[in-house]
Each structure stands twice: as structure tokens, then as C-alpha cells.
């Protein structure tokens, strides 16, 4: 497979707010390509596929943890923050990844779990053995496991308490996640110093930023629920100040699975900024809800809520990632409905969510795959793709926990889907061989050979998005429609957005985005007095559409589960 370089849009390199118009791609090193035949993906493999990612239109990689780890939580259980798990590669190879990505105008953002470490980490080993020693106070120890009963359990499938007894120190330690992942004690200033050192270490290696894993959970208190406590925000502010001062242009992305206002708190304020970006957890499940309920109202409500965020801050939007499709941000009634639609087999559930990939969730329906991607690429914020979803990869619900959707990337119909030359039995996880998603036909090579494949479609929509800065930089106004199944919003960009000394030197633009979730063709009348007389044409093919009338009313007919992106002028 060879890929010619795509046309370069104005470079991201000089723009301190590059992340606002970047397309991100989450790539698990372990799952992408195995370059040395040991059955596990590695950095060499990822480097060998940078051309593919560039061809696809990816601007930034999000790389889940690659540190030394016992891999009991996909690497989010870090045993040493300053070394790379040998089966993934070396620090030199990591440097090479950064260099080669940068040569392609692509950024590298790594995951940084700071809330907790693995119990294998040297800090924890010393802490449990020597309470009076330098690491004695690095973790949250207690003589009782009854402290903070209001702090909820996150991994409900495996944990029944946030405390675990350590037989060596003969005390309980606090853990928000697995019981092999003790929480670091942020009350201890030495922990701050250690964490700052880790951050500097990776910034010095050239990374363009961090996804701050589990960031709401740093501090606990008797009064709060351990999520977004005031000192947690103070810590993030201090981290941001250090990053801005010493490493301008690098980005901090908050993983905060919370309601919009609480998530927005992780942006901080203009005077005291925290993260540059935060994932939009509330909008994601509502996309899936709309698909099956055929109603747009939940999306209308969440998108109409005005959550003010500081200038320069941006959302990260996503459909799926390496975790379960979390249903924490929906009501119990809607959660049950979604379990019924999307996780009818109990094996498909994990914690408070669904452990399936995008294409199986959507029953491999092409219209739904297009509709969801069209939303992903036009909502306010920067889109985050999950590796393999661009070819509609399947999952394997017979594997435990979230491994169901972390199987090897499917490159070709050859042995191990072209992921690895190892004996198939040696792979870290088996490749998907299901009836519908078998790697024999769901793979990059075969989709490259079909001009109408999902892969080509996704690449095209990415390039259309990137040609219109309004999607990355514009604001949003949700419009009224007379059809419950139809969502309409307008994205507006004033042009010449100036920030950090950079002028994009581009034109103002207005784009009307309309989505029908109905399972049959429908007509919808959209009302937008501000758009009276606006003429419309399709962003993909240039086709001319009916204009808004003089009262700002427009009637459109829509095919089953279809969408329009229309330039308005
Ligand atoms: C969030 C990560 O996304 C998830 O994969 C991990 O299990 C938890 N943090 C705990 O580390």
C-alpha cells in the first residue's frame, strides 16, 4: 500500500491553537502494527503507518499509555513514567515517532494517567514498605476503609470498594479505579514535584500535549464527592501555567466524564486557564440515543445549552474510544433504553456502559455510519476518531472487559489481517473473524480498492471539513424545525480569527447542517429568521439548494438517516 501526500492545508505548525481545527486519531500502539513479529503492536509499526494516517487527513495522534506497565488496565496502570514498555519499543523509537510525525505536520499527544499508578510502581513499593521514608506519603493511606462513603465506585463490574487492604503496610489504600491502581496523594507537595518532572520529561522529548486521564479525581475531601474538588482545579492551573510558560503551544486535554458545566470547569477561565480541551461526554450518548429513538430533542437540548468556555478553549468530540461507550451522562430511563437497543446481550455491557465498537453498534448500517460521522465532523470542537472505525472494524464480545474493542487493526486479508507476522496464537488478542466483520473483507487494503468504501468516504468528509475552518473555529446556533426527527444547526465563523498573533486570513463562512434520524424519508421546515433569503449550496458537490424564504423559512426533504452540509450565503 502506498500513499501519496495529500494537499497541505495551511500548516498547523505555527498556530498555538492548532488543536482547535485538528482531526485527532486515537491509536493504541499495541493494536496497530507489529513490526518485529512478536505478536504485539509497537512504535516501529506505528511509524510505518504514518503515511496512511497522513493520507487519511489526521493532524494529531492520541497515543494511550506506552509506559512500562503490567498491562492490567491497558497501560493506564503505570509502573514507570520514564520508560517505555519494552515490547512497544524504546525511547529512541519514541523520539523517531515524534520526529517523523512532525515531518508530516502531525502532532503527537500522549496519555498521562496522573491520578494513580500501578501497584508495581517503585513509589508504591517504597510507600508500602517504608511509611516513614520519602515515598511513605505518596499514596492515600488510611486505617479504615470507611472514609469517604459518598465517593462513587467507577469500575462497578470489578470493585465493591474504593479501598483495598495492603498486607505489607497493614493499612488501606484508596483507589478510584482497579484495586491494583493506588491513587497518588496530591495533598503531598512532593507528589506535585514528581508529576511536574514527569510532564517536563515528555515535553522535552517533543510531545505536543497530554490527555490528562481521570483528571477530576486527583483530590478527595470529607465535604465533596472526590470529583473536581477545588484543589484539583488549583493543581491543573499550576500545571497549565508551567506548560504555557516553558512549552507554549503544547496542549492539555481533560478526560472528565461529567455534566457540561462541570466539564467546562476544567477549562478554567481566561485569567486562570486550566485545560485547552476537554472531551464532550454528554453529547456522545445522545447521538446514539437519537439514532434509535428517531428523535433529535436530546441533542437539541444538549447543544442549545450555552456553556461558556474561555477563548481558545475547545471541545473534543468522539463517537467511540478504547473504553466502554459510557452511559453515565444519561438518565436511568434513557440508559435502560440504550441497553435495550445496543446491548441486548449482557455480554455487551461493561460498568455503566457498552463495550462495543462503532460499526457493530450501528449494525453495520452504512447510512448510520455516515450520519454519525457527519455529526462528529460538524459539531463544535475537534473530532477524535478511534483506530479502525474508519474501516468499520468489528469487535469481539467474547474477550474480557474492554479488550472487546482493542483487537488488532485490520490491514489486509492476509495472515493476522496484516497486523503481525507472528504465529496467530501468539497475538496479544485475536483478530476479528466474525461473520460480518471478518478481516478477510473488512480491511484497509480492500477498502482502498473500492472507491465507495467507508474508508474513502471518511477520508473525503475529513478533507471537506478541513477545507472549511468554520467547523473548527465557528460558533453554533441550534435552529428550530417542525420535525422531531430532524436536527438543524448553523455554524458561523467571522473570519480572520486572530489569536496568539496568528491570522488565518480567511473568509467568514456560514454552514447549515441538517440531520435526519428518521428511519424513513421525511420533510422538515427549518425556521431561522436571521437567514432570510440565504442561498444554499452543498459543500460536497456544489449542488444548488432552495433558498431560505424572506421569512427565514426553508423546507427540505431528507432521505432515510441522511444529512446535508450546506454553505449559506
Ligand atoms: C480512563 C481510561 O480511559 C481507562 O481506560 C482507564 O481504565 C481508567 N482511566 C483508569 O485508569
Coordinates of C-alpha atoms and ligand atoms in Angstrom, one line a residue:
X1 CA 0.0 0.0 0.0
X2 CA 1.5 3.3 -0.9
X3 CA 0.0 6.7 -0.1
X4 CA 0.7 9.9 -1.9
X5 CA 1.0 13.0 0.3
X6 CA -2.3 14.9 0.5
X7 CA -2.5 18.6 -0.4
X8 CA -1.2 20.5 2.6
X9 CA -3.6 22.9 4.1
X10 CA -2.2 26.0 5.9
X11 CA 0.3 24.4 8.4
X12 CA -0.7 23.7 11.9
X13 CA 2.9 24.2 13.0
X14 CA 2.9 27.9 13.7
X15 CA -0.5 28.1 15.2
X16 CA -0.6 28.0 19.1
X17 CA -4.3 27.0 18.8
X18 CA -3.7 24.2 16.3
X19 CA -5.8 21.8 18.3
X20 CA -9.0 23.7 17.6
X21 CA -9.0 22.7 13.9
X22 CA -7.1 19.4 14.2
X23 CA -8.5 16.0 13.4
X24 CA -7.3 13.6 16.1
X25 CA -6.9 9.8 15.8
X26 CA -6.6 7.6 18.9
X27 CA -4.1 4.9 18.1
X28 CA -3.3 2.1 20.6
X29 CA 0.3 1.2 19.8
X30 CA -0.3 -2.4 21.0
X31 CA -3.1 -2.8 18.5
X32 CA -1.9 -1.0 15.3
X33 CA 1.0 -2.8 13.7
X34 CA 3.6 -5.3 14.9
X35 CA 6.9 -4.6 13.2
X36 CA 9.0 -7.3 14.8
X37 CA 6.7 -10.4 14.7
X38 CA 6.3 -10.8 18.5
X39 CA 2.5 -10.6 18.3
X40 CA 2.2 -7.2 19.8
X41 CA 2.0 -3.8 18.1
X42 CA 4.9 -1.5 18.6
X43 CA 6.3 2.0 17.9
X44 CA 8.1 0.8 14.8
X45 CA 4.8 -0.4 13.4
X46 CA 3.0 2.9 14.1
X47 CA 5.9 4.8 12.4
X48 CA 5.4 2.6 9.3
X49 CA 1.8 3.7 9.1
X50 CA 2.2 7.4 9.4
X51 CA 1.8 7.8 5.7
X52 CA -1.6 6.1 5.9
X53 CA -2.7 8.4 8.7
X54 CA -1.4 11.4 6.8
X55 CA -3.3 10.3 3.7
X56 CA -6.5 9.9 5.9
X57 CA -6.1 13.5 7.0
X58 CA -5.1 13.0 10.6
X59 CA -3.5 16.1 12.2
X60 CA -2.8 14.7 15.6
X61 CA -2.3 11.3 17.2
X62 CA -3.6 10.5 20.7
X63 CA -1.4 7.7 21.9
X64 CA -2.8 5.8 25.0
X65 CA -0.1 4.9 27.6
X66 CA 3.0 3.2 26.4
X67 CA 5.0 3.4 29.7
X68 CA 6.3 0.4 31.4
X69 CA 3.3 -1.3 32.9
X70 CA 2.0 -4.8 33.9
X71 CA -0.9 -4.0 31.4
X72 CA -3.7 -4.9 33.8
X73 CA -5.5 -1.8 32.7
X74 CA -4.4 -1.4 29.1
X75 CA -1.3 0.6 30.3
X76 CA -3.3 3.0 32.4
X77 CA -1.5 1.2 35.3
X78 CA 1.9 2.8 35.0
X79 CA 4.9 1.1 36.6
X80 CA 7.5 3.7 35.4
X81 CA 6.6 7.0 33.8
X82 CA 10.1 7.4 32.3
X83 CA 10.5 4.3 30.3
X84 CA 8.5 2.6 27.5
X85 CA 7.3 -0.9 27.8
X86 CA 10.0 -2.9 26.0
X87 CA 7.5 -4.8 23.8
X88 CA 6.3 -1.4 22.5
X89 CA 9.9 -0.1 21.8
X90 CA 12.4 2.3 23.2
X91 CA 12.6 6.0 24.0
X92 CA 14.7 6.4 20.8
X93 CA 11.9 4.9 18.8
X94 CA 9.5 7.3 20.5
X95 CA 11.7 10.2 19.5
X96 CA 11.7 8.9 16.0
X97 CA 7.9 8.7 16.1
X98 CA 7.7 12.3 17.1
X99 CA 10.2 13.5 14.5
X100 CA 8.5 11.5 11.7
X101 CA 5.1 12.7 12.7
X102 CA 6.3 16.3 12.9
X103 CA 7.8 16.0 9.4
X104 CA 4.3 15.2 8.2
X105 CA 2.8 18.2 10.0
X106 CA 1.2 15.8 12.5
X107 CA 1.2 16.2 16.3
X108 CA 1.7 13.6 19.0
X109 CA -0.4 13.8 22.2
X110 CA 0.2 11.1 24.8
X111 CA -2.0 9.9 27.6
X112 CA -0.9 10.7 31.1
X113 CA -2.6 8.9 34.0
X114 CA -1.7 11.1 37.0
X115 CA -4.4 10.1 39.4
X116 CA -3.0 6.7 40.1
X117 CA -0.1 4.4 39.3
X118 CA 0.2 0.6 39.1
X119 CA 0.9 -1.1 42.5
X120 CA 4.1 -2.2 40.7
X121 CA 5.4 1.3 40.6
X122 CA 8.6 1.8 42.7
X123 CA 6.9 4.7 44.5
X124 CA 4.2 2.4 45.7
X125 CA 6.6 -0.4 46.6
X126 CA 8.6 2.0 48.8
X127 CA 5.4 3.6 50.2
X128 CA 4.1 0.3 51.4
X129 CA 7.4 -0.9 52.8
X130 CA 8.6 2.3 54.5
X131 CA 5.8 4.6 55.8
X132 CA 8.4 7.0 57.2
X133 CA 10.6 7.0 54.0
X134 CA 10.5 9.6 51.2
X135 CA 7.6 7.9 49.5
X136 CA 5.6 7.0 52.6
X137 CA 3.1 9.7 51.9
X138 CA 2.9 9.3 48.2
X139 CA -0.4 7.4 48.3
X140 CA -3.7 7.8 50.2
X141 CA -3.4 5.5 53.2
X142 CA -5.9 5.0 56.0
X143 CA -6.5 2.8 58.9
X144 CA -10.1 2.4 57.9
X145 CA -11.9 1.6 54.7
X146 CA -15.0 3.6 55.8
X147 CA -13.7 7.1 54.9
X148 CA -15.5 9.0 52.1
X149 CA -18.5 6.7 51.7
X150 CA -20.0 9.3 49.2
X151 CA -17.3 8.8 46.6
X152 CA -18.9 6.6 44.0
X153 CA -17.3 3.4 42.6
X154 CA -16.4 3.8 38.9
X155 CA -15.5 0.2 37.9
X156 CA -18.7 -1.3 39.2
X157 CA -18.1 -4.6 37.4
X158 CA -14.9 -5.4 39.4
X159 CA -14.8 -3.3 42.5
X160 CA -17.0 -3.1 45.5
X161 CA -15.0 -0.5 47.5
X162 CA -12.6 2.4 46.7
X163 CA -10.3 1.0 49.4
X164 CA -8.0 -2.0 49.4
X165 CA -6.1 -3.5 52.3
X166 CA -2.3 -3.7 51.8
X167 CA -0.9 -6.7 53.8
X168 CA 2.6 -5.2 53.8
X169 CA 1.8 -1.8 55.3
X170 CA -1.2 -3.2 57.1
X171 CA -3.3 -0.2 56.1
X172 CA -5.9 0.5 53.4
X173 CA -5.1 2.5 50.3
X174 CA -7.5 4.5 48.2
X175 CA -8.1 3.6 44.6
X176 CA -10.7 5.2 42.2
X177 CA -10.2 2.5 39.7
X178 CA -8.9 -1.1 39.9
X179 CA -7.6 -2.2 43.3
X180 CA -4.1 -2.7 41.7
X181 CA -4.1 1.1 40.9
X182 CA -3.5 3.1 44.1
X183 CA -4.3 6.8 43.9
X184 CA -1.4 9.2 44.3
X185 CA -1.7 11.6 47.3
X186 CA -2.0 15.1 45.8
X187 CA -2.0 16.6 49.3
X188 CA 1.7 15.8 49.3
X189 CA 3.7 18.6 47.6
X190 CA 6.4 16.0 46.7
X191 CA 3.8 14.3 44.5
X192 CA 3.3 17.6 42.6
X193 CA 7.0 17.9 42.0
X194 CA 7.3 14.3 40.9
X195 CA 4.3 14.8 38.5
X196 CA 5.7 18.0 37.1
X197 CA 9.0 16.3 36.5
X198 CA 7.2 13.6 34.5
X199 CA 5.4 16.2 32.5
X200 CA 8.6 18.0 31.7
X201 CA 10.4 14.8 30.8
X202 CA 7.8 14.1 28.0
X203 CA 7.6 17.6 26.8
X204 CA 11.3 17.7 26.5
X205 CA 11.0 14.6 24.3
X206 CA 8.9 16.7 22.0
X207 CA 5.3 15.6 22.7
X208 CA 2.7 18.1 21.7
X209 CA 0.5 17.6 24.7
X210 CA -1.3 15.3 27.0
X211 CA -4.6 13.7 27.5
X212 CA -5.0 14.1 31.3
X213 CA -6.5 10.8 32.2
X214 CA -9.1 10.7 35.0
X215 CA -8.3 14.3 35.9
X216 CA -11.3 15.1 38.1
X217 CA -10.2 12.6 40.7
X218 CA -6.9 14.0 42.0
X219 CA -8.2 15.2 45.4
X220 CA -10.7 13.8 47.9
X221 CA -12.3 15.6 50.8
X222 CA -14.8 15.0 53.6
X223 CA -17.2 17.5 52.1
X224 CA -17.0 16.7 48.4
X225 CA -17.5 13.6 46.2
X226 CA -13.9 13.4 45.0
X227 CA -14.7 14.8 41.5
X228 CA -13.4 18.2 40.5
X229 CA -12.6 19.3 44.1
X230 CA -11.3 22.9 44.3
X231 CA -7.6 21.9 44.9
X232 CA -7.8 19.6 41.8
X233 CA -8.5 22.8 39.8
X234 CA -5.7 24.6 41.6
X235 CA -3.3 21.9 40.6
X236 CA -4.4 21.9 37.0
X237 CA -3.9 25.7 36.9
X238 CA -0.4 25.4 38.2
X239 CA 0.4 22.7 35.6
X240 CA -1.1 24.9 32.8
X241 CA 0.9 27.9 33.9
X242 CA 4.1 25.8 33.8
X243 CA 3.2 24.4 30.3
X244 CA 2.3 27.8 28.9
X245 CA 5.5 29.4 30.2
X246 CA 8.0 26.8 29.3
X247 CA 6.3 24.9 26.5
X248 CA 3.9 27.2 24.7
X249 CA 1.8 25.6 22.0
X250 CA 1.5 22.2 23.8
X251 CA -2.0 21.1 24.8
X252 CA -3.7 19.7 27.8
X253 CA -6.8 17.7 27.2
X254 CA -9.2 16.8 30.1
X255 CA -10.8 13.4 30.4
X256 CA -13.6 14.4 32.7
X257 CA -16.7 12.3 32.3
X258 CA -19.1 14.8 33.8
X259 CA -22.1 17.1 33.0
X260 CA -21.4 20.1 30.7
X261 CA -21.0 22.7 33.4
X262 CA -18.6 20.5 35.5
X263 CA -16.6 19.6 32.4
X264 CA -16.4 23.3 31.4
X265 CA -14.8 24.0 34.8
X266 CA -11.8 22.1 33.6
X267 CA -11.2 24.9 31.0
X268 CA -10.7 27.3 33.9
X269 CA -11.1 31.0 33.0
X270 CA -9.3 33.4 30.6
X271 CA -7.3 34.7 33.5
X272 CA -6.6 31.4 35.1
X273 CA -6.8 28.8 32.4
X274 CA -6.8 25.0 33.0
X275 CA -7.1 22.6 30.1
X276 CA -7.1 23.7 26.5
X277 CA -9.5 21.0 25.6
X278 CA -12.0 18.7 27.3
X279 CA -13.9 15.7 25.9
X280 CA -17.6 16.3 25.4
X281 CA -19.0 13.3 27.3
X282 CA -22.6 14.5 27.4
X283 CA -23.1 14.8 23.7
X284 CA -21.8 11.4 22.7
X285 CA -24.5 9.1 24.1
X286 CA -27.2 11.4 22.8
X287 CA -26.1 10.8 19.3
X288 CA -26.7 7.1 19.8
X289 CA -30.0 7.8 21.5
X290 CA -31.2 9.9 18.6
X291 CA -30.4 7.1 16.1
X292 CA -32.7 4.6 17.7
X293 CA -35.4 6.9 19.1
X294 CA -35.6 8.8 15.8
X295 CA -35.8 11.9 17.9
X296 CA -33.4 14.9 17.9
X297 CA -34.7 16.6 21.0
X298 CA -32.0 15.3 23.4
X299 CA -29.3 16.5 21.0
X300 CA -31.1 19.8 20.6
X301 CA -31.2 20.3 24.3
X302 CA -27.6 19.5 25.0
X303 CA -26.4 21.6 22.0
X304 CA -28.6 24.5 22.9
X305 CA -27.2 24.7 26.4
X306 CA -24.8 27.6 26.4
X307 CA -21.7 26.5 28.2
X308 CA -19.3 29.5 28.1
X309 CA -15.8 28.4 27.6
X310 CA -12.7 30.7 27.6
X311 CA -11.4 32.0 24.3
X312 CA -9.1 29.4 22.7
X313 CA -10.6 26.5 24.6
X314 CA -12.2 23.7 22.6
X315 CA -14.2 20.5 22.9
X316 CA -13.1 17.1 21.9
X317 CA -15.9 15.2 20.3
X318 CA -15.9 11.5 19.7
X319 CA -18.2 8.5 18.9
X320 CA -16.1 5.7 20.4
X321 CA -12.8 5.2 22.1
X322 CA -10.8 2.5 23.8
X323 CA -13.3 2.4 26.8
X324 CA -16.9 1.3 27.0
X325 CA -19.5 3.7 25.5
X326 CA -20.2 5.3 28.8
X327 CA -23.8 5.9 29.8
X328 CA -23.0 7.8 32.9
X329 CA -24.2 11.1 31.4
X330 CA -27.8 10.0 30.6
X331 CA -30.8 9.4 32.8
X332 CA -31.7 6.0 34.1
X333 CA -34.7 5.8 31.8
X334 CA -32.6 6.5 28.7
X335 CA -29.8 4.3 29.9
X336 CA -32.2 1.3 30.0
X337 CA -33.5 2.2 26.6
X338 CA -29.9 2.3 25.2
X339 CA -29.0 -1.0 26.8
X340 CA -32.1 -2.5 25.1
X341 CA -31.1 -1.2 21.7
X342 CA -27.4 -1.5 21.8
X343 CA -26.5 -4.1 24.5
X344 CA -29.3 -6.7 24.3
X345 CA -26.7 -9.4 25.2
X346 CA -25.5 -8.8 28.8
X347 CA -22.0 -9.7 27.5
X348 CA -22.0 -6.4 25.6
X349 CA -22.1 -4.3 28.8
X350 CA -19.3 -3.1 31.0
X351 CA -19.5 -1.0 34.1
X352 CA -22.1 1.8 33.3
X353 CA -21.7 1.4 29.5
X354 CA -21.5 -0.7 26.4
X355 CA -18.2 -2.4 25.3
X356 CA -18.8 -2.5 21.6
X357 CA -17.2 -0.8 18.6
X358 CA -19.0 1.7 16.3
X359 CA -19.9 -0.4 13.3
X360 CA -21.4 -3.3 15.3
X361 CA -23.3 -0.8 17.5
X362 CA -24.8 0.5 14.3
X363 CA -25.4 -2.9 12.9
X364 CA -23.0 -2.1 10.2
X365 CA -25.6 0.2 8.6
X366 CA -23.8 2.5 6.1
X367 CA -26.4 5.3 6.4
X368 CA -25.9 5.4 10.2
X369 CA -22.1 5.3 9.9
X370 CA -22.2 8.2 7.6
X371 CA -24.8 10.1 9.7
X372 CA -22.8 9.7 12.9
X373 CA -19.5 10.7 11.2
X374 CA -21.2 13.7 9.6
X375 CA -22.3 14.8 13.1
X376 CA -18.8 14.1 14.6
X377 CA -17.2 16.3 12.0
X378 CA -19.6 19.2 12.2
X379 CA -20.2 19.6 15.9
X380 CA -18.4 22.3 17.7
X381 CA -15.0 21.0 18.8
X382 CA -12.3 18.8 17.3
X383 CA -13.2 15.3 16.3
X384 CA -11.4 12.3 17.8
X385 CA -11.5 9.1 15.7
X386 CA -10.8 5.7 17.1
X387 CA -8.4 3.5 15.2
X388 CA -10.3 1.0 12.9
X389 CA -13.6 2.9 12.9
X390 CA -12.6 4.4 9.6
X391 CA -13.0 1.0 8.0
X392 CA -15.9 0.0 10.2
X393 CA -14.0 -2.6 12.2
X394 CA -15.9 -5.1 14.3
X395 CA -15.4 -6.2 17.9
X396 CA -15.2 -9.4 19.9
X397 CA -17.5 -9.5 22.8
X398 CA -16.1 -12.9 23.9
X399 CA -12.9 -11.2 25.1
X400 CA -12.9 -9.8 28.6
X401 CA -13.6 -6.2 29.7
X402 CA -12.8 -3.5 27.1
X403 CA -10.5 -5.8 25.1
X404 CA -13.6 -6.4 23.0
X405 CA -12.8 -3.3 21.0
X406 CA -9.0 -3.3 21.2
X407 CA -8.3 -6.1 18.7
X408 CA -5.6 -5.8 16.0
X409 CA -6.1 -3.3 13.3
X410 CA -7.2 -5.0 10.1
X411 CA -4.8 -4.0 7.2
X412 CA -5.1 -6.8 4.7
X413 CA -6.9 -10.1 4.2
X414 CA -3.6 -12.0 4.8
X415 CA -2.4 -13.8 8.0
X416 CA -3.3 -11.9 11.2
X417 CA -5.0 -9.2 9.0
X418 CA -1.5 -7.9 8.1
X419 CA -1.1 -6.7 11.6
X420 CA 1.7 -9.2 12.5
X421 CA 3.8 -11.9 11.0
X422 CA 3.6 -13.9 14.3
X423 CA 2.1 -17.3 14.8
X424 CA -1.7 -16.4 15.1
X425 CA -1.8 -18.0 18.6
X426 CA 0.9 -15.5 19.8
X427 CA -1.1 -12.4 19.1
X428 CA -1.9 -10.2 22.2
X429 CA -5.5 -10.6 21.1
X430 CA -7.1 -12.5 18.3
X431 CA -8.1 -10.7 15.1
X432 CA -11.8 -10.3 14.5
X433 CA -13.1 -13.3 12.5
X434 CA -16.9 -12.8 12.9
X435 CA -19.3 -13.4 10.1
X436 CA -20.0 -9.8 9.4
X437 CA -16.7 -8.1 10.3
X438 CA -14.2 -10.8 9.3
X439 CA -10.8 -9.3 8.5
X440 CA -10.9 -11.1 5.1
X441 CA -13.2 -8.4 3.8
X442 CA -13.1 -5.6 6.5
X443 CA -9.5 -4.3 6.0
X444 CA -7.7 -1.2 4.7
X445 CA -6.4 -2.9 1.5
X446 CA -9.8 -4.0 0.3
X447 CA -11.4 -0.6 1.2
X448 CA -8.7 1.2 -0.7
X449 CA -9.6 -0.8 -3.7
X450 CA -13.3 0.2 -3.5
X451 CA -13.9 3.8 -4.4
X452 CA -17.2 3.9 -2.5
X453 CA -15.9 2.2 0.7
X454 CA -16.4 3.7 4.1
X455 CA -12.7 4.4 4.3
X456 CA -12.8 6.6 1.2
X457 CA -16.0 8.2 2.4
X458 CA -14.5 9.1 5.8
X459 CA -11.3 10.5 4.2
X460 CA -13.4 12.6 1.9
X461 CA -15.5 14.0 4.7
X462 CA -12.4 14.8 6.7
X463 CA -11.0 16.8 3.8
X464 CA -14.2 18.7 3.3
X465 CA -14.2 19.6 7.0
X466 CA -10.6 20.7 6.8
X467 CA -11.3 22.9 3.8
X468 CA -13.8 24.9 5.9
X469 CA -12.4 26.5 9.0
X470 CA -15.9 27.2 10.2
X471 CA -16.1 23.6 11.6
X472 CA -13.1 24.1 13.8
X473 CA -13.4 27.7 14.7
X474 CA -17.0 28.7 14.2
X475 CA -19.8 29.0 16.8
X476 CA -23.1 27.1 16.8
X477 CA -26.8 28.1 16.8
X478 CA -29.4 25.3 17.0
X479 CA -32.4 26.1 14.8
X480 CA -36.0 25.3 15.2
X481 CA -37.5 22.6 13.0
X482 CA -41.1 21.3 12.7
X483 CA -39.9 17.6 12.6
X484 CA -38.9 15.8 15.9
X485 CA -36.5 13.6 13.9
X486 CA -34.5 16.4 12.4
X487 CA -31.7 18.3 13.9
X488 CA -30.6 21.6 12.3
X489 CA -27.8 23.9 13.4
X490 CA -25.8 26.6 11.8
X491 CA -22.1 27.0 12.2
X492 CA -20.8 30.6 11.8
X493 CA -17.3 31.8 11.5
X494 CA -16.5 35.5 11.3
X495 CA -13.2 35.0 9.5
X496 CA -9.8 36.3 10.3
X497 CA -9.8 34.8 13.7
X498 CA -6.9 36.3 15.4
X499 CA -5.3 34.7 18.4
X500 CA -1.8 34.3 19.7
X501 CA -0.6 36.5 16.9
X502 CA -1.8 34.2 14.1
X503 CA -4.2 35.4 11.5
X504 CA -5.8 32.7 9.4
X505 CA -6.5 35.3 6.8
X506 CA -9.6 33.6 5.6
X507 CA -13.2 34.4 4.8
X508 CA -16.2 34.4 7.0
X509 CA -18.4 31.4 6.4
X510 CA -21.8 30.1 7.4
X511 CA -22.8 26.5 7.1
X512 CA -26.2 25.0 7.7
X513 CA -26.0 21.4 9.0
X514 CA -29.2 19.3 8.9
X515 CA -29.5 15.7 10.1
X516 CA -32.5 13.3 9.9
X517 CA -32.7 10.5 12.4
X518 CA -35.9 9.2 10.9
X519 CA -36.0 5.6 9.6
X520 CA -38.0 6.8 6.6
X521 CA -37.8 9.8 4.2
X522 CA -39.2 13.0 5.7
X523 CA -39.7 16.7 5.0
X524 CA -38.8 19.3 7.6
X525 CA -39.3 23.1 7.8
X526 CA -36.5 24.9 9.4
X527 CA -37.0 28.4 10.8
X528 CA -34.1 30.9 11.1
X529 CA -35.2 34.5 10.7
X530 CA -31.6 35.5 10.6
X531 CA -31.1 33.5 7.5
X532 CA -34.0 35.0 5.4
X533 CA -33.1 35.0 1.8
X534 CA -29.9 32.9 2.3
X535 CA -28.9 30.9 -0.7
X536 CA -27.6 27.4 -0.1
X537 CA -25.3 25.0 -1.8
X538 CA -24.0 21.6 -0.9
X539 CA -20.4 21.6 0.5
X540 CA -19.6 18.2 -1.1
X541 CA -20.7 18.6 -4.7
X542 CA -21.7 22.2 -5.0
X543 CA -25.4 21.4 -5.8
X544 CA -27.7 24.4 -5.5
X545 CA -30.5 24.0 -3.0
X546 CA -33.7 26.0 -2.4
X547 CA -33.1 29.3 -0.5
X548 CA -34.5 30.4 2.8
X549 CA -37.6 32.5 2.0
X550 CA -37.9 36.1 3.1
X551 CA -39.3 35.0 6.5
X552 CA -36.3 32.7 7.2
X553 CA -38.2 29.5 6.5
X554 CA -36.8 26.6 4.5
X555 CA -38.4 23.2 3.7
X556 CA -36.1 20.3 2.9
X557 CA -36.8 16.7 2.0
X558 CA -34.4 14.2 3.6
X559 CA -33.7 10.6 2.8
X560 CA -33.7 7.9 5.5
X561 CA -31.0 8.8 8.1
X562 CA -29.4 11.4 5.9
X563 CA -27.7 14.7 6.3
X564 CA -26.8 17.9 4.5
X565 CA -23.9 20.4 5.0
X566 CA -25.0 23.5 3.1
X567 CA -23.0 26.6 2.5
X568 CA -25.2 29.6 3.3
X569 CA -24.5 33.0 1.7
Ligands
LIG1 C1 -9.5 6.2 32.0 C2 -9.1 5.4 30.9 O1 -9.6 5.9 29.7 C3 -9.5 4.0 31.1 O2 -9.1 3.1 30.0 C4 -8.8 3.5 32.4 O3 -9.2 2.2 32.7 C5 -9.1 4.4 33.5 N1 -8.9 5.8 33.2 C6 -8.4 4.1 34.8 O4 -7.0 4.3 34.5

